[in-house]
mmCIF file of C-alpha atoms and ligand atoms in Angstrom:
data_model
loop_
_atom_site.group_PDB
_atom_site.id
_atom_site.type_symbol
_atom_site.label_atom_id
_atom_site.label_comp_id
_atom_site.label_asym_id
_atom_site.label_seq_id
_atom_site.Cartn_x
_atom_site.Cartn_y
_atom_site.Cartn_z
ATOM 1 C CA UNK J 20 -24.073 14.935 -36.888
ATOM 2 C CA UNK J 21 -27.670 14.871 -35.864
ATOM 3 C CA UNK J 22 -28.379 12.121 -33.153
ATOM 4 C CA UNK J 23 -31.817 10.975 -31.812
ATOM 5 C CA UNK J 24 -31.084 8.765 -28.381
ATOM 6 C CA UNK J 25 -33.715 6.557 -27.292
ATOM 7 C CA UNK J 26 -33.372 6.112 -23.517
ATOM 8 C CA UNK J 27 -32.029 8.987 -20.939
ATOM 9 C CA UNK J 28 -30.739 7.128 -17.802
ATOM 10 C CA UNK J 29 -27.395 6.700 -16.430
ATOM 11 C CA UNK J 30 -25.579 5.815 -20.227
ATOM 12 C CA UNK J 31 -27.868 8.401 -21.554
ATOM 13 C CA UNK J 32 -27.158 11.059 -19.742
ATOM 14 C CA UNK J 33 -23.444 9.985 -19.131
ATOM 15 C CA UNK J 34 -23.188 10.393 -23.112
ATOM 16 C CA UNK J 35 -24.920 14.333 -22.713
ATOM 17 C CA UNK J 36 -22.695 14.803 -20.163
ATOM 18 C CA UNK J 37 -20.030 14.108 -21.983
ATOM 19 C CA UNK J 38 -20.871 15.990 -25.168
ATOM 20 C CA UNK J 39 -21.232 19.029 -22.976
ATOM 21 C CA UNK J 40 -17.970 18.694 -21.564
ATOM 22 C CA UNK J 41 -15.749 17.972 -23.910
ATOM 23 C CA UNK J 42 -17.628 20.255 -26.999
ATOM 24 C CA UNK J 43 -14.674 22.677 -27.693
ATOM 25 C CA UNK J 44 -12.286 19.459 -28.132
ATOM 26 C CA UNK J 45 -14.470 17.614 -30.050
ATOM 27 C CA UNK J 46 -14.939 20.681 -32.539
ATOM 28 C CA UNK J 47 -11.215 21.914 -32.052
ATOM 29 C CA UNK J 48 -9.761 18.591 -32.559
ATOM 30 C CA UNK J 49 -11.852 16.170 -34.648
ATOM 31 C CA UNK J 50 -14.171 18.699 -36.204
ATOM 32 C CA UNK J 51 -16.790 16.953 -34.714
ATOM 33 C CA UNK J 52 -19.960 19.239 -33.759
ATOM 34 C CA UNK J 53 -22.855 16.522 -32.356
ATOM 35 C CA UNK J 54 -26.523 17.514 -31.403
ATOM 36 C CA UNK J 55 -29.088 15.545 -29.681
ATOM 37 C CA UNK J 56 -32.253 16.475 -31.578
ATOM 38 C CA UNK J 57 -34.446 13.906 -30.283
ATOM 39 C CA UNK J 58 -34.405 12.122 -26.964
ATOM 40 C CA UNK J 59 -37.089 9.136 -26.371
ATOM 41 C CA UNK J 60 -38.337 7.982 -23.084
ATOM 42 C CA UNK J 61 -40.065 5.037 -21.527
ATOM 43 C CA UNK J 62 -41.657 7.107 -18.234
ATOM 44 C CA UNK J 63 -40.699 10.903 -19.549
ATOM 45 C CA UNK J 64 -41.949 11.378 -22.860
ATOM 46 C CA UNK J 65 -39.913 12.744 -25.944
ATOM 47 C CA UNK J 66 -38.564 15.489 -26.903
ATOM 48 C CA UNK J 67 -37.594 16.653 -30.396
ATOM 49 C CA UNK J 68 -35.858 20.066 -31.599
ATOM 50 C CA UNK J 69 -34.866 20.098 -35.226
ATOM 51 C CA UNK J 70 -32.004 22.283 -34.612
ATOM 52 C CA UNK J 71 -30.623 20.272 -31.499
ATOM 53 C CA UNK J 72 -31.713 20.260 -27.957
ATOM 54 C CA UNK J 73 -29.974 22.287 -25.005
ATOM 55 C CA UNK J 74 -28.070 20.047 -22.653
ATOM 56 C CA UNK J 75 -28.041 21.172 -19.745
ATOM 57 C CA UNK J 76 -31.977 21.744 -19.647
ATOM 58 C CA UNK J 77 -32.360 18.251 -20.534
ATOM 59 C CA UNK J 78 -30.054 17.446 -18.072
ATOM 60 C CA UNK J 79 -32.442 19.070 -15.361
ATOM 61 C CA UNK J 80 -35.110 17.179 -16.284
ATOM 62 C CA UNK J 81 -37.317 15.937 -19.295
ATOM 63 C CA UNK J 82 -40.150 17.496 -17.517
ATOM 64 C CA UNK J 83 -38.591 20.768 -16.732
ATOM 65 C CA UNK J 84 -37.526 21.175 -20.234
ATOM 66 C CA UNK J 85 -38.326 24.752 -21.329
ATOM 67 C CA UNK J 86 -40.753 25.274 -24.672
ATOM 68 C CA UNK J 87 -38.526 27.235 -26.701
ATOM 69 C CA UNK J 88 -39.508 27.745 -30.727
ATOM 70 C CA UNK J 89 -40.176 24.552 -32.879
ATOM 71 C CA UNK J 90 -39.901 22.024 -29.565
ATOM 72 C CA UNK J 91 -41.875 19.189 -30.308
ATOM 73 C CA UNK J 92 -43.035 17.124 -27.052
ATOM 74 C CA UNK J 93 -44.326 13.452 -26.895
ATOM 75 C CA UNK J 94 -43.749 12.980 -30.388
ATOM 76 C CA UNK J 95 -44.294 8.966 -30.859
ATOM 77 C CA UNK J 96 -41.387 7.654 -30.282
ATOM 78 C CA UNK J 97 -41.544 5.405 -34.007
ATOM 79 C CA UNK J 98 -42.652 8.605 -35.907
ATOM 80 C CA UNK J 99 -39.570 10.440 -34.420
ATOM 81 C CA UNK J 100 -37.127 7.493 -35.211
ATOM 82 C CA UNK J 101 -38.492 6.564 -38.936
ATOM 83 C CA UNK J 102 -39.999 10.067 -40.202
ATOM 84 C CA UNK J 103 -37.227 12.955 -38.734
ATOM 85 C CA UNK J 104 -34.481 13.533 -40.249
ATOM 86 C CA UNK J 105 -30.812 12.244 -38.288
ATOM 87 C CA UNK J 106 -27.870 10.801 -39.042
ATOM 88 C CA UNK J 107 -27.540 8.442 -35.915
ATOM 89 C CA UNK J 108 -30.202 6.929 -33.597
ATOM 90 C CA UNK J 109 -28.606 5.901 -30.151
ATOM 91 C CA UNK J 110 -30.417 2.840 -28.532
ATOM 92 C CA UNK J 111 -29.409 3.403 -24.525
ATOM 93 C CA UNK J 112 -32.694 2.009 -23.132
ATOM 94 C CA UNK J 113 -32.557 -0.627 -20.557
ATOM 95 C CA UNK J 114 -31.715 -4.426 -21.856
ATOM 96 C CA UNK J 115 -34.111 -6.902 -22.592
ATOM 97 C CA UNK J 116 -32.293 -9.715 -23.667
ATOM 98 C CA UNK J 117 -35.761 -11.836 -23.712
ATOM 99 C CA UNK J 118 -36.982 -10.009 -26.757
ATOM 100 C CA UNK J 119 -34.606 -6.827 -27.340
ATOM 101 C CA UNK J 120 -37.671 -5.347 -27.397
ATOM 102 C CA UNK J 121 -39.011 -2.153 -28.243
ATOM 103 C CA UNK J 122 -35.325 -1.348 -29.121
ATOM 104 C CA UNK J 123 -35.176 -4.120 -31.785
ATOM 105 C CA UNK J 124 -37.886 -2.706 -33.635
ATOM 106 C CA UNK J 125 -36.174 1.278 -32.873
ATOM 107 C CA UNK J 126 -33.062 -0.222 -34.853
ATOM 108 C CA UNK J 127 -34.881 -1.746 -37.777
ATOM 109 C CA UNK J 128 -36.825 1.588 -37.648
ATOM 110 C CA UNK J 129 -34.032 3.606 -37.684
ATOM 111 C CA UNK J 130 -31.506 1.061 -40.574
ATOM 112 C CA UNK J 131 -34.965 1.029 -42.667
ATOM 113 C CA UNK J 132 -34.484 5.255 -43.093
ATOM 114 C CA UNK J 133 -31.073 5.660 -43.730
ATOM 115 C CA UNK J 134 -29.761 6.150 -40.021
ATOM 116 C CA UNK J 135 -26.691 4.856 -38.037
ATOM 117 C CA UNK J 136 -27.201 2.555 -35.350
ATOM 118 C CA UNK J 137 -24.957 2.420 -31.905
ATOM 119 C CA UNK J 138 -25.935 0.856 -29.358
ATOM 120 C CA UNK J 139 -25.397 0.162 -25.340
ATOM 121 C CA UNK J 140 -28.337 -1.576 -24.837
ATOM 122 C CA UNK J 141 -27.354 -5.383 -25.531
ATOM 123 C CA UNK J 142 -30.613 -7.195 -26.712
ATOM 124 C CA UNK J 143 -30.739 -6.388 -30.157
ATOM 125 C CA UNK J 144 -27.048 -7.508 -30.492
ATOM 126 C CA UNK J 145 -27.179 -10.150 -28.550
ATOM 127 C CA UNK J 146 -30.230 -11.880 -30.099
ATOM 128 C CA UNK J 147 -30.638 -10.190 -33.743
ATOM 129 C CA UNK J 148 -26.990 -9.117 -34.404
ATOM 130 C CA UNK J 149 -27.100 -10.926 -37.968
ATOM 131 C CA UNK J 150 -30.238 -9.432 -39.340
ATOM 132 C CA UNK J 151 -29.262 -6.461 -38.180
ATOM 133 C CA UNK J 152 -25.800 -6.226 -39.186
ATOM 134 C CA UNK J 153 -26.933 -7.380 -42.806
ATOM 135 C CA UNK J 154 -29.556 -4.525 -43.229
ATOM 136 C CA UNK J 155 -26.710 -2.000 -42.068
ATOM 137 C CA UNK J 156 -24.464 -3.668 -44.564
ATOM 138 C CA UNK J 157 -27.021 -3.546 -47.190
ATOM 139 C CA UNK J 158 -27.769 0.108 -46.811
ATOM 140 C CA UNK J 159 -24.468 1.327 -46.337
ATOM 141 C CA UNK J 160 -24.492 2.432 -42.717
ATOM 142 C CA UNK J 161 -23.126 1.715 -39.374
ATOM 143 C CA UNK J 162 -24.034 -0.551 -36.769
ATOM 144 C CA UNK J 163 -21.566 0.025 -33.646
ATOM 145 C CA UNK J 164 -21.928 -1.728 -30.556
ATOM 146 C CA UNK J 165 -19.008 -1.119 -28.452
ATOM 147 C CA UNK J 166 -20.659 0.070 -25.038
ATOM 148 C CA UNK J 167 -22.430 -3.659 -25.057
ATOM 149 C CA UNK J 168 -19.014 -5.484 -24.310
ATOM 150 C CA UNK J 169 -16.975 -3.147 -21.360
ATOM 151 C CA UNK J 170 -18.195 -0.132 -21.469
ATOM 152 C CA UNK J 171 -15.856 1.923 -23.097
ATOM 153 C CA UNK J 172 -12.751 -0.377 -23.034
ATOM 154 C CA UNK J 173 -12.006 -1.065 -26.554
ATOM 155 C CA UNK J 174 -12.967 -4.937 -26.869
ATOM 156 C CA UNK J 175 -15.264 -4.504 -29.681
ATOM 157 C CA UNK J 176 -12.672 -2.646 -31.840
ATOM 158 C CA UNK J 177 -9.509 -4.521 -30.806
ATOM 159 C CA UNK J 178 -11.352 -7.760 -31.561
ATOM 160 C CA UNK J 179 -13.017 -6.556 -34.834
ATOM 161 C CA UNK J 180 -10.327 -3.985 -36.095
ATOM 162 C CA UNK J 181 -7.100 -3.998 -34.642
ATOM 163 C CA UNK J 182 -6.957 -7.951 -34.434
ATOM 164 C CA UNK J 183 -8.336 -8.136 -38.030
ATOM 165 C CA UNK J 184 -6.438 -10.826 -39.928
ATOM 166 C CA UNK J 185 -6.044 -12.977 -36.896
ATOM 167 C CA UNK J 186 -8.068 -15.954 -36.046
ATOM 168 C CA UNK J 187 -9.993 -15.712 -32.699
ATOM 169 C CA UNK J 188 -10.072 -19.118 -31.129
ATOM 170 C CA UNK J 189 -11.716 -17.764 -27.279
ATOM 171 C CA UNK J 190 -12.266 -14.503 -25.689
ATOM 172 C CA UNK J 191 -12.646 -15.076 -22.395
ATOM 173 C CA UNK J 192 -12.519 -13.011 -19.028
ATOM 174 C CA UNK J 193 -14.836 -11.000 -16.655
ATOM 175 C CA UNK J 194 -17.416 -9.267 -18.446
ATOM 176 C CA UNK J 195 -19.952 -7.630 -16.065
ATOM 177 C CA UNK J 196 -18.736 -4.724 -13.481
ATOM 178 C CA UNK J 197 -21.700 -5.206 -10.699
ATOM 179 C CA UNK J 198 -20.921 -8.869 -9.939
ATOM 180 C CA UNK J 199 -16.862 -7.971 -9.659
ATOM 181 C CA UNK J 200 -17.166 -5.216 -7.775
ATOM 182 C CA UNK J 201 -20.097 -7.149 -4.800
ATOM 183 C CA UNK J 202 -17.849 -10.121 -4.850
ATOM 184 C CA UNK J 203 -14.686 -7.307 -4.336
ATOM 185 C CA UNK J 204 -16.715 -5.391 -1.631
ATOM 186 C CA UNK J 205 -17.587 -9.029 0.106
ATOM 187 C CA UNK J 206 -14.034 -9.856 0.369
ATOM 188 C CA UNK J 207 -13.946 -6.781 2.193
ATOM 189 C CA UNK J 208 -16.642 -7.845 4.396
ATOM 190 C CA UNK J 209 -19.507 -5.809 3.071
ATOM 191 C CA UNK J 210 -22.822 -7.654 3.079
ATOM 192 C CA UNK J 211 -23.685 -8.926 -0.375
ATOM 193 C CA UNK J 212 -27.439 -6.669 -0.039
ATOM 194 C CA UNK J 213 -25.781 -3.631 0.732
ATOM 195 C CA UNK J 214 -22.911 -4.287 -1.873
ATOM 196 C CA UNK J 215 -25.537 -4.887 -4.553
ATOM 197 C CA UNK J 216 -27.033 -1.925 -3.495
ATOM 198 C CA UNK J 217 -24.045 0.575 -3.984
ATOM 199 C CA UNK J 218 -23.235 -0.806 -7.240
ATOM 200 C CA UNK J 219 -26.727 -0.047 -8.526
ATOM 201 C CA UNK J 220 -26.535 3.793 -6.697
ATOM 202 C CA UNK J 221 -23.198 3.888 -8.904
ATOM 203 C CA UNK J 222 -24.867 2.945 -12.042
ATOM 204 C CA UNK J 223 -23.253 -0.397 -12.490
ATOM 205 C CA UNK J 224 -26.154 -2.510 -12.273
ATOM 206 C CA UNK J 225 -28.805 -3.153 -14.389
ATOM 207 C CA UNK J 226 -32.624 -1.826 -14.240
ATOM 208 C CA UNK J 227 -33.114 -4.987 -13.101
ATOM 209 C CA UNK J 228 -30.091 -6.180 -10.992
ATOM 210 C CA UNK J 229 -30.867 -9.901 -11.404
ATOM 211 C CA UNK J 230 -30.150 -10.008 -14.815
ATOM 212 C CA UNK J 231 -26.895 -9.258 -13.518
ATOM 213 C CA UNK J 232 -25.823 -11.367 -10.387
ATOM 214 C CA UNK J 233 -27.667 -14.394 -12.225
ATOM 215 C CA UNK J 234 -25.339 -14.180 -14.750
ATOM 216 C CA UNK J 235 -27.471 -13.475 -17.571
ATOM 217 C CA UNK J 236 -25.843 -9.842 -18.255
ATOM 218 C CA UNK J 237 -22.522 -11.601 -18.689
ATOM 219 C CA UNK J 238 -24.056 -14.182 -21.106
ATOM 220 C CA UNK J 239 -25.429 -11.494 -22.864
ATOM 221 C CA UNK J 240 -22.198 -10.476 -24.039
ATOM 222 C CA UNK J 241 -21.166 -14.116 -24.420
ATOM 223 C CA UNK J 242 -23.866 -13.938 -27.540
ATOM 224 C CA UNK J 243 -22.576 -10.481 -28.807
ATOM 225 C CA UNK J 244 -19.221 -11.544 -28.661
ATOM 226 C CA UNK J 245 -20.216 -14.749 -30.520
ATOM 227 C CA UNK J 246 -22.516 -13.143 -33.237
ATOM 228 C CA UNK J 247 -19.259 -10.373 -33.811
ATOM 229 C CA UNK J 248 -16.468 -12.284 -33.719
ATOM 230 C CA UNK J 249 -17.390 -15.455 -34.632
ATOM 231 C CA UNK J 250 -20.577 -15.590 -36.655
ATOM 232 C CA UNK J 251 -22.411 -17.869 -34.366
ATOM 233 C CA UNK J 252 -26.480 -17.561 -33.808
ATOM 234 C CA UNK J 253 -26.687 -19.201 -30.425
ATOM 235 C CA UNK J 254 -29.553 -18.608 -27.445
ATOM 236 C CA UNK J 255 -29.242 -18.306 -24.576
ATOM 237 C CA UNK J 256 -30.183 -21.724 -24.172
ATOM 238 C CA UNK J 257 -27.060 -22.918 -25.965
ATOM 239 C CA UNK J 258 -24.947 -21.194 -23.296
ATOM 240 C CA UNK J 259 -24.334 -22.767 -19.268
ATOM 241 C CA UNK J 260 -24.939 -20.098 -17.262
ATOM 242 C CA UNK J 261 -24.597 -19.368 -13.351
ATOM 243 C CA UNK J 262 -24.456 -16.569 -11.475
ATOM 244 C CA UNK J 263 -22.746 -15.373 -8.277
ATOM 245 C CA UNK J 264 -26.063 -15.884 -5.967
ATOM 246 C CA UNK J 265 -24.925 -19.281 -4.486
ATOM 247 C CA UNK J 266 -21.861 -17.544 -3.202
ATOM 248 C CA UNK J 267 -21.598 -16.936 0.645
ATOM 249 C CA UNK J 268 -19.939 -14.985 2.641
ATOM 250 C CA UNK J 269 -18.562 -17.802 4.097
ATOM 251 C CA UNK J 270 -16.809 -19.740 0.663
ATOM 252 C CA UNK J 271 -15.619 -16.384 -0.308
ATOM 253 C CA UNK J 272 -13.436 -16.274 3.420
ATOM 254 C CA UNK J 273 -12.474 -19.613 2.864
ATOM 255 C CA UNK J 274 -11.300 -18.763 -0.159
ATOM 256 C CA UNK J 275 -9.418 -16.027 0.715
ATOM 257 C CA UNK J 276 -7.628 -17.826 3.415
ATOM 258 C CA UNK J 277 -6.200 -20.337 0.909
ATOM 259 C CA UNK J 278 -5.293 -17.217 -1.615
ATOM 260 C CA UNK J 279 -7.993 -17.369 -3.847
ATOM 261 C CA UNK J 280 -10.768 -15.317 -5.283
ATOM 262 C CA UNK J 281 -13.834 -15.970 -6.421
ATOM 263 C CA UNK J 282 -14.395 -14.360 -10.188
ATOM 264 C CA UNK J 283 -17.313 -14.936 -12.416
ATOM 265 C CA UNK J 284 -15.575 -15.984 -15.618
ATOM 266 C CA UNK J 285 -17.296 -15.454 -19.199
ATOM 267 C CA UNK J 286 -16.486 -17.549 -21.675
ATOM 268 C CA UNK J 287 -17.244 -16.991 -25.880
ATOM 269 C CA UNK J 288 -15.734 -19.877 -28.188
ATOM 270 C CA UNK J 289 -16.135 -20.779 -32.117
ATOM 271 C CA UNK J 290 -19.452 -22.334 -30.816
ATOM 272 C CA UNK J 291 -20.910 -22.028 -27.779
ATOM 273 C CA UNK J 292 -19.871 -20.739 -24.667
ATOM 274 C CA UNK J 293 -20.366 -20.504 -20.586
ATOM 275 C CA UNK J 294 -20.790 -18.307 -17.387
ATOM 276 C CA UNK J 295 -19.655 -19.390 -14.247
ATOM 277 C CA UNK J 296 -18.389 -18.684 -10.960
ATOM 278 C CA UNK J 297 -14.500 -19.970 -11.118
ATOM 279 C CA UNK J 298 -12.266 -19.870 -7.416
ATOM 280 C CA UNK J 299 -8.797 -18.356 -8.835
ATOM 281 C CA UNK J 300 -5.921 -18.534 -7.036
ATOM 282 C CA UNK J 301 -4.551 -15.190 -6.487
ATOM 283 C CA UNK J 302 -1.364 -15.590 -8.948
ATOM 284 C CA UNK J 303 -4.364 -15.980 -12.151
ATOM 285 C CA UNK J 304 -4.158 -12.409 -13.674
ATOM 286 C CA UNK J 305 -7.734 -12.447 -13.714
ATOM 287 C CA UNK J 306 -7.550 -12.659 -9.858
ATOM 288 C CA UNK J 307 -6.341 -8.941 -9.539
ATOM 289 C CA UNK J 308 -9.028 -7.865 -11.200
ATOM 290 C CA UNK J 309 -11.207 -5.464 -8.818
ATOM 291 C CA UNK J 310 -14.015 -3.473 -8.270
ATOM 292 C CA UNK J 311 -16.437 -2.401 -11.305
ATOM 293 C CA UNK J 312 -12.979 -3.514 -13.514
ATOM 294 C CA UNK J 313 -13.337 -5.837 -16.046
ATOM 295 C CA UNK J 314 -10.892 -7.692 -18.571
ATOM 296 C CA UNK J 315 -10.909 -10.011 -21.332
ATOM 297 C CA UNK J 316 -8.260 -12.709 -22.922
ATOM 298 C CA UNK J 317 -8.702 -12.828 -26.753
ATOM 299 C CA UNK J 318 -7.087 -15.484 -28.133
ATOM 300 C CA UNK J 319 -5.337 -15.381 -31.492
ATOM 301 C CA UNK J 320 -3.280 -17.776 -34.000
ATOM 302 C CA UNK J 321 -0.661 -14.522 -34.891
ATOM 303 C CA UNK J 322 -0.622 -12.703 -32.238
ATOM 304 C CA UNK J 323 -1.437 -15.375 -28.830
ATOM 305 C CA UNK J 324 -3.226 -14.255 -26.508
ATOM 306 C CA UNK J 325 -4.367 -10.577 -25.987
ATOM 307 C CA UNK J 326 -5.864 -9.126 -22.930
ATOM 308 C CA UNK J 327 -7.601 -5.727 -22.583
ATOM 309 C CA UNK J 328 -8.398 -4.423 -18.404
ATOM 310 C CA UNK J 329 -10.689 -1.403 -17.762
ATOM 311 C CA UNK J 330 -14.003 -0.183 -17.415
ATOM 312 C CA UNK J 331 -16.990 -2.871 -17.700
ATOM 313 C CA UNK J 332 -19.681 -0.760 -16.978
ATOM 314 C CA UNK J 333 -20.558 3.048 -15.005
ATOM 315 C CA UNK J 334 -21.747 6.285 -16.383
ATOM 316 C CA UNK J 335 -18.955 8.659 -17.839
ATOM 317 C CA UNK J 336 -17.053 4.816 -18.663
ATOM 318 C CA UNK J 337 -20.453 3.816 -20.561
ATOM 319 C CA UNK J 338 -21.254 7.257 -22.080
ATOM 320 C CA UNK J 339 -17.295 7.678 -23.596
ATOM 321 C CA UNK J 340 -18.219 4.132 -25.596
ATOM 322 C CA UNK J 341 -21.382 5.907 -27.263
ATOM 323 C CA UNK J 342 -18.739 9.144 -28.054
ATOM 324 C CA UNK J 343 -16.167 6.578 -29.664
ATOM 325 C CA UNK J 344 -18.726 5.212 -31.749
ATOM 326 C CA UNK J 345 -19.740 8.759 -32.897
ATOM 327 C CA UNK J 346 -16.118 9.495 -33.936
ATOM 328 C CA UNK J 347 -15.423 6.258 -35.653
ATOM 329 C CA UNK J 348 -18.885 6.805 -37.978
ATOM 330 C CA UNK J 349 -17.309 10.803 -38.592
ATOM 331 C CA UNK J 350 -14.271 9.350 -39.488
ATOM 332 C CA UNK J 351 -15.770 7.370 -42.096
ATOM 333 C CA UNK J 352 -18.504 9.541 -43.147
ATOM 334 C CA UNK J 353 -17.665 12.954 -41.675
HETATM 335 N N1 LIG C 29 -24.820 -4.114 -15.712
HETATM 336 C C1 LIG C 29 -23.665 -4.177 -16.544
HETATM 337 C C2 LIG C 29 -22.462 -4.564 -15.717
HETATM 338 C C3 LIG C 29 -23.460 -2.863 -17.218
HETATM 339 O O1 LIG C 29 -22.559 -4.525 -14.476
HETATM 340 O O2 LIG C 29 -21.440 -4.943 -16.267
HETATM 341 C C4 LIG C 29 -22.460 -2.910 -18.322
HETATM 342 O O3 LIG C 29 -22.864 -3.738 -19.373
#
């Protein structure tokens, strides 16, 4: 499988990382041999190698990346995408859930000649997920999306596969890993600054962090989980949204004296949907809930309710999603 990622930060190179480590499994085990051919840039340029790139060069630096035979540099990024051959182009680039741009038009690019599409970044599935999904469908290829809902916790495919033949009626829970773990850290007393501030050195947070404490990260994957699970086309305009910014220090000790938590709680119904802050009591399973941890409460007619706890976001936790993907399109097509 010959993949082309567009974006090398934290998910990106999480993903390389990964491939490196685990290549002797992935062969041994799933007969699964992936190379990254292509890797696209906002700040670093591109890099393309017909026969795959080295991984541990690139993971010392775009820049630094030695000019072996046949290395292409700063190819443009669309001529890499539509006119090189690959079986998979990888959208990690940072969300822009105002436009999904440039990675909307990288997937269209990409569906339009014949390639897989998996993505972490959330824009295009949050705000195109029905043209795109009908191009895949119409061309016969994949469009995987399960790093944009919990990292690489399983929501997408318990929701869409393993629940399949249930009705969904909610899925509701805590859906974005920087906000849980600052409001976890401030219960410990850390300062909200410096709280924000580790989880974006951990690689929680987003380029831009306020798309995350505002609560628009969250609603983000309100819309994805509304486009995927139940065909909705709402904006974010359709959604009430609020973030964790109006918390203080101070309601989050009074709180805790009284045995409650504060949690920002996603919700995704049949046809709409919210974001808000929500004070728990401590006996709510949600309440446990720490840290960069996130969980969700899909609700079914067979099988009740069914909730899923791990990873919402980080690097290796991000990067396994993309890998998952991968294997799920070489199952089907390997
Ligand atoms: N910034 C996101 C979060 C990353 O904190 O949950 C995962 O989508």
């Amino acid at each position: 499988m010959h993949v082309i990622l567009v974006g090398f930060g934290v998910v990106g190179q999480g993903f390389a990382e990964i491939l490196l480590q685990k290549a002797d499994t992935l062969e041994q085990t799933y007969g699964f041999t992936p190379k990254i051919i292509g890797v696209i840039t906002g700040s670093r340029g591109t890099l393309y190698h017909p026969d795959g790139l080295d991984i541990p060069s690139l993971l010392n630096g775009i820049a630094e990346y030695p000019d072996t035979d046949g290395l292409i540099r700063n190819l443009n990024a669309d001529s890499m995408i539509s006119e090189k051959q690959a079986d998979v182009v990888i959208e990690v680039s940072p969300t822009n859930l105002e436009t999904a741009q440039p990675a909307l038009d990288y997937c269209n690019s990409a569906l339009d000649s014949g390639k897989h599409v998996v993505l972490a970044n959330k824009g295009p599935v949050a705000l195109a997920y029905h043209d795109l999904a009908k191009k895949a469908r119409q061309m016969g290829l994949h469009l995987r999306y399960e790093a944009t809902v919990m990292a690489g916790t399983p929501t997408m495919q318990l929701a869409e596969d393993a629940l399949a033949g249930c009705t969904i009626t909610e899925a509701r829970g805590i859906l974005n890993g920087t906000t849980n773990y600052i409001l976890t850290q401030m219960e410990a007393g850390m300062e909200y600054a410096d709280a924000l501030k580790k989880a974006q050195e951990l690689g929680y947070a987003e380029t831009d962090p306020s798309g995350d404490v505002e609560g628009w990260d969250a609603a983000g994957k309100v819309l994805i989980l509304g486009n995927a699970l139940f065909g909705t086309s709402n904006t974010m305009d359709d959604l009430d949204v609020d973030g964790i910014t109006q918390i203080s220090a101070d309601d989050i000790a009074d709180a805790k004296q009284n045995n409650e938590r504060y949690k920002l709680i996603a919700t995704a119904t049949p046809t709409g949907g919210s974001v808000k802050p929500i004070r728990l009591p401590n006996s709510d399973p949600l309440a446990s809930v720490g840290g960069a941890t996130n969980a969700i409460t899909i609700a079914t007619d067979l099988m009740g309710d069914v909730t899923l706890i791990g990873a919402g976001a980080g690097k290796m936790e991000t990067g396994f999603a993309i890998l998952s993907d991968l294997l799920a399109i070489h199952r089907t097509n390997g």
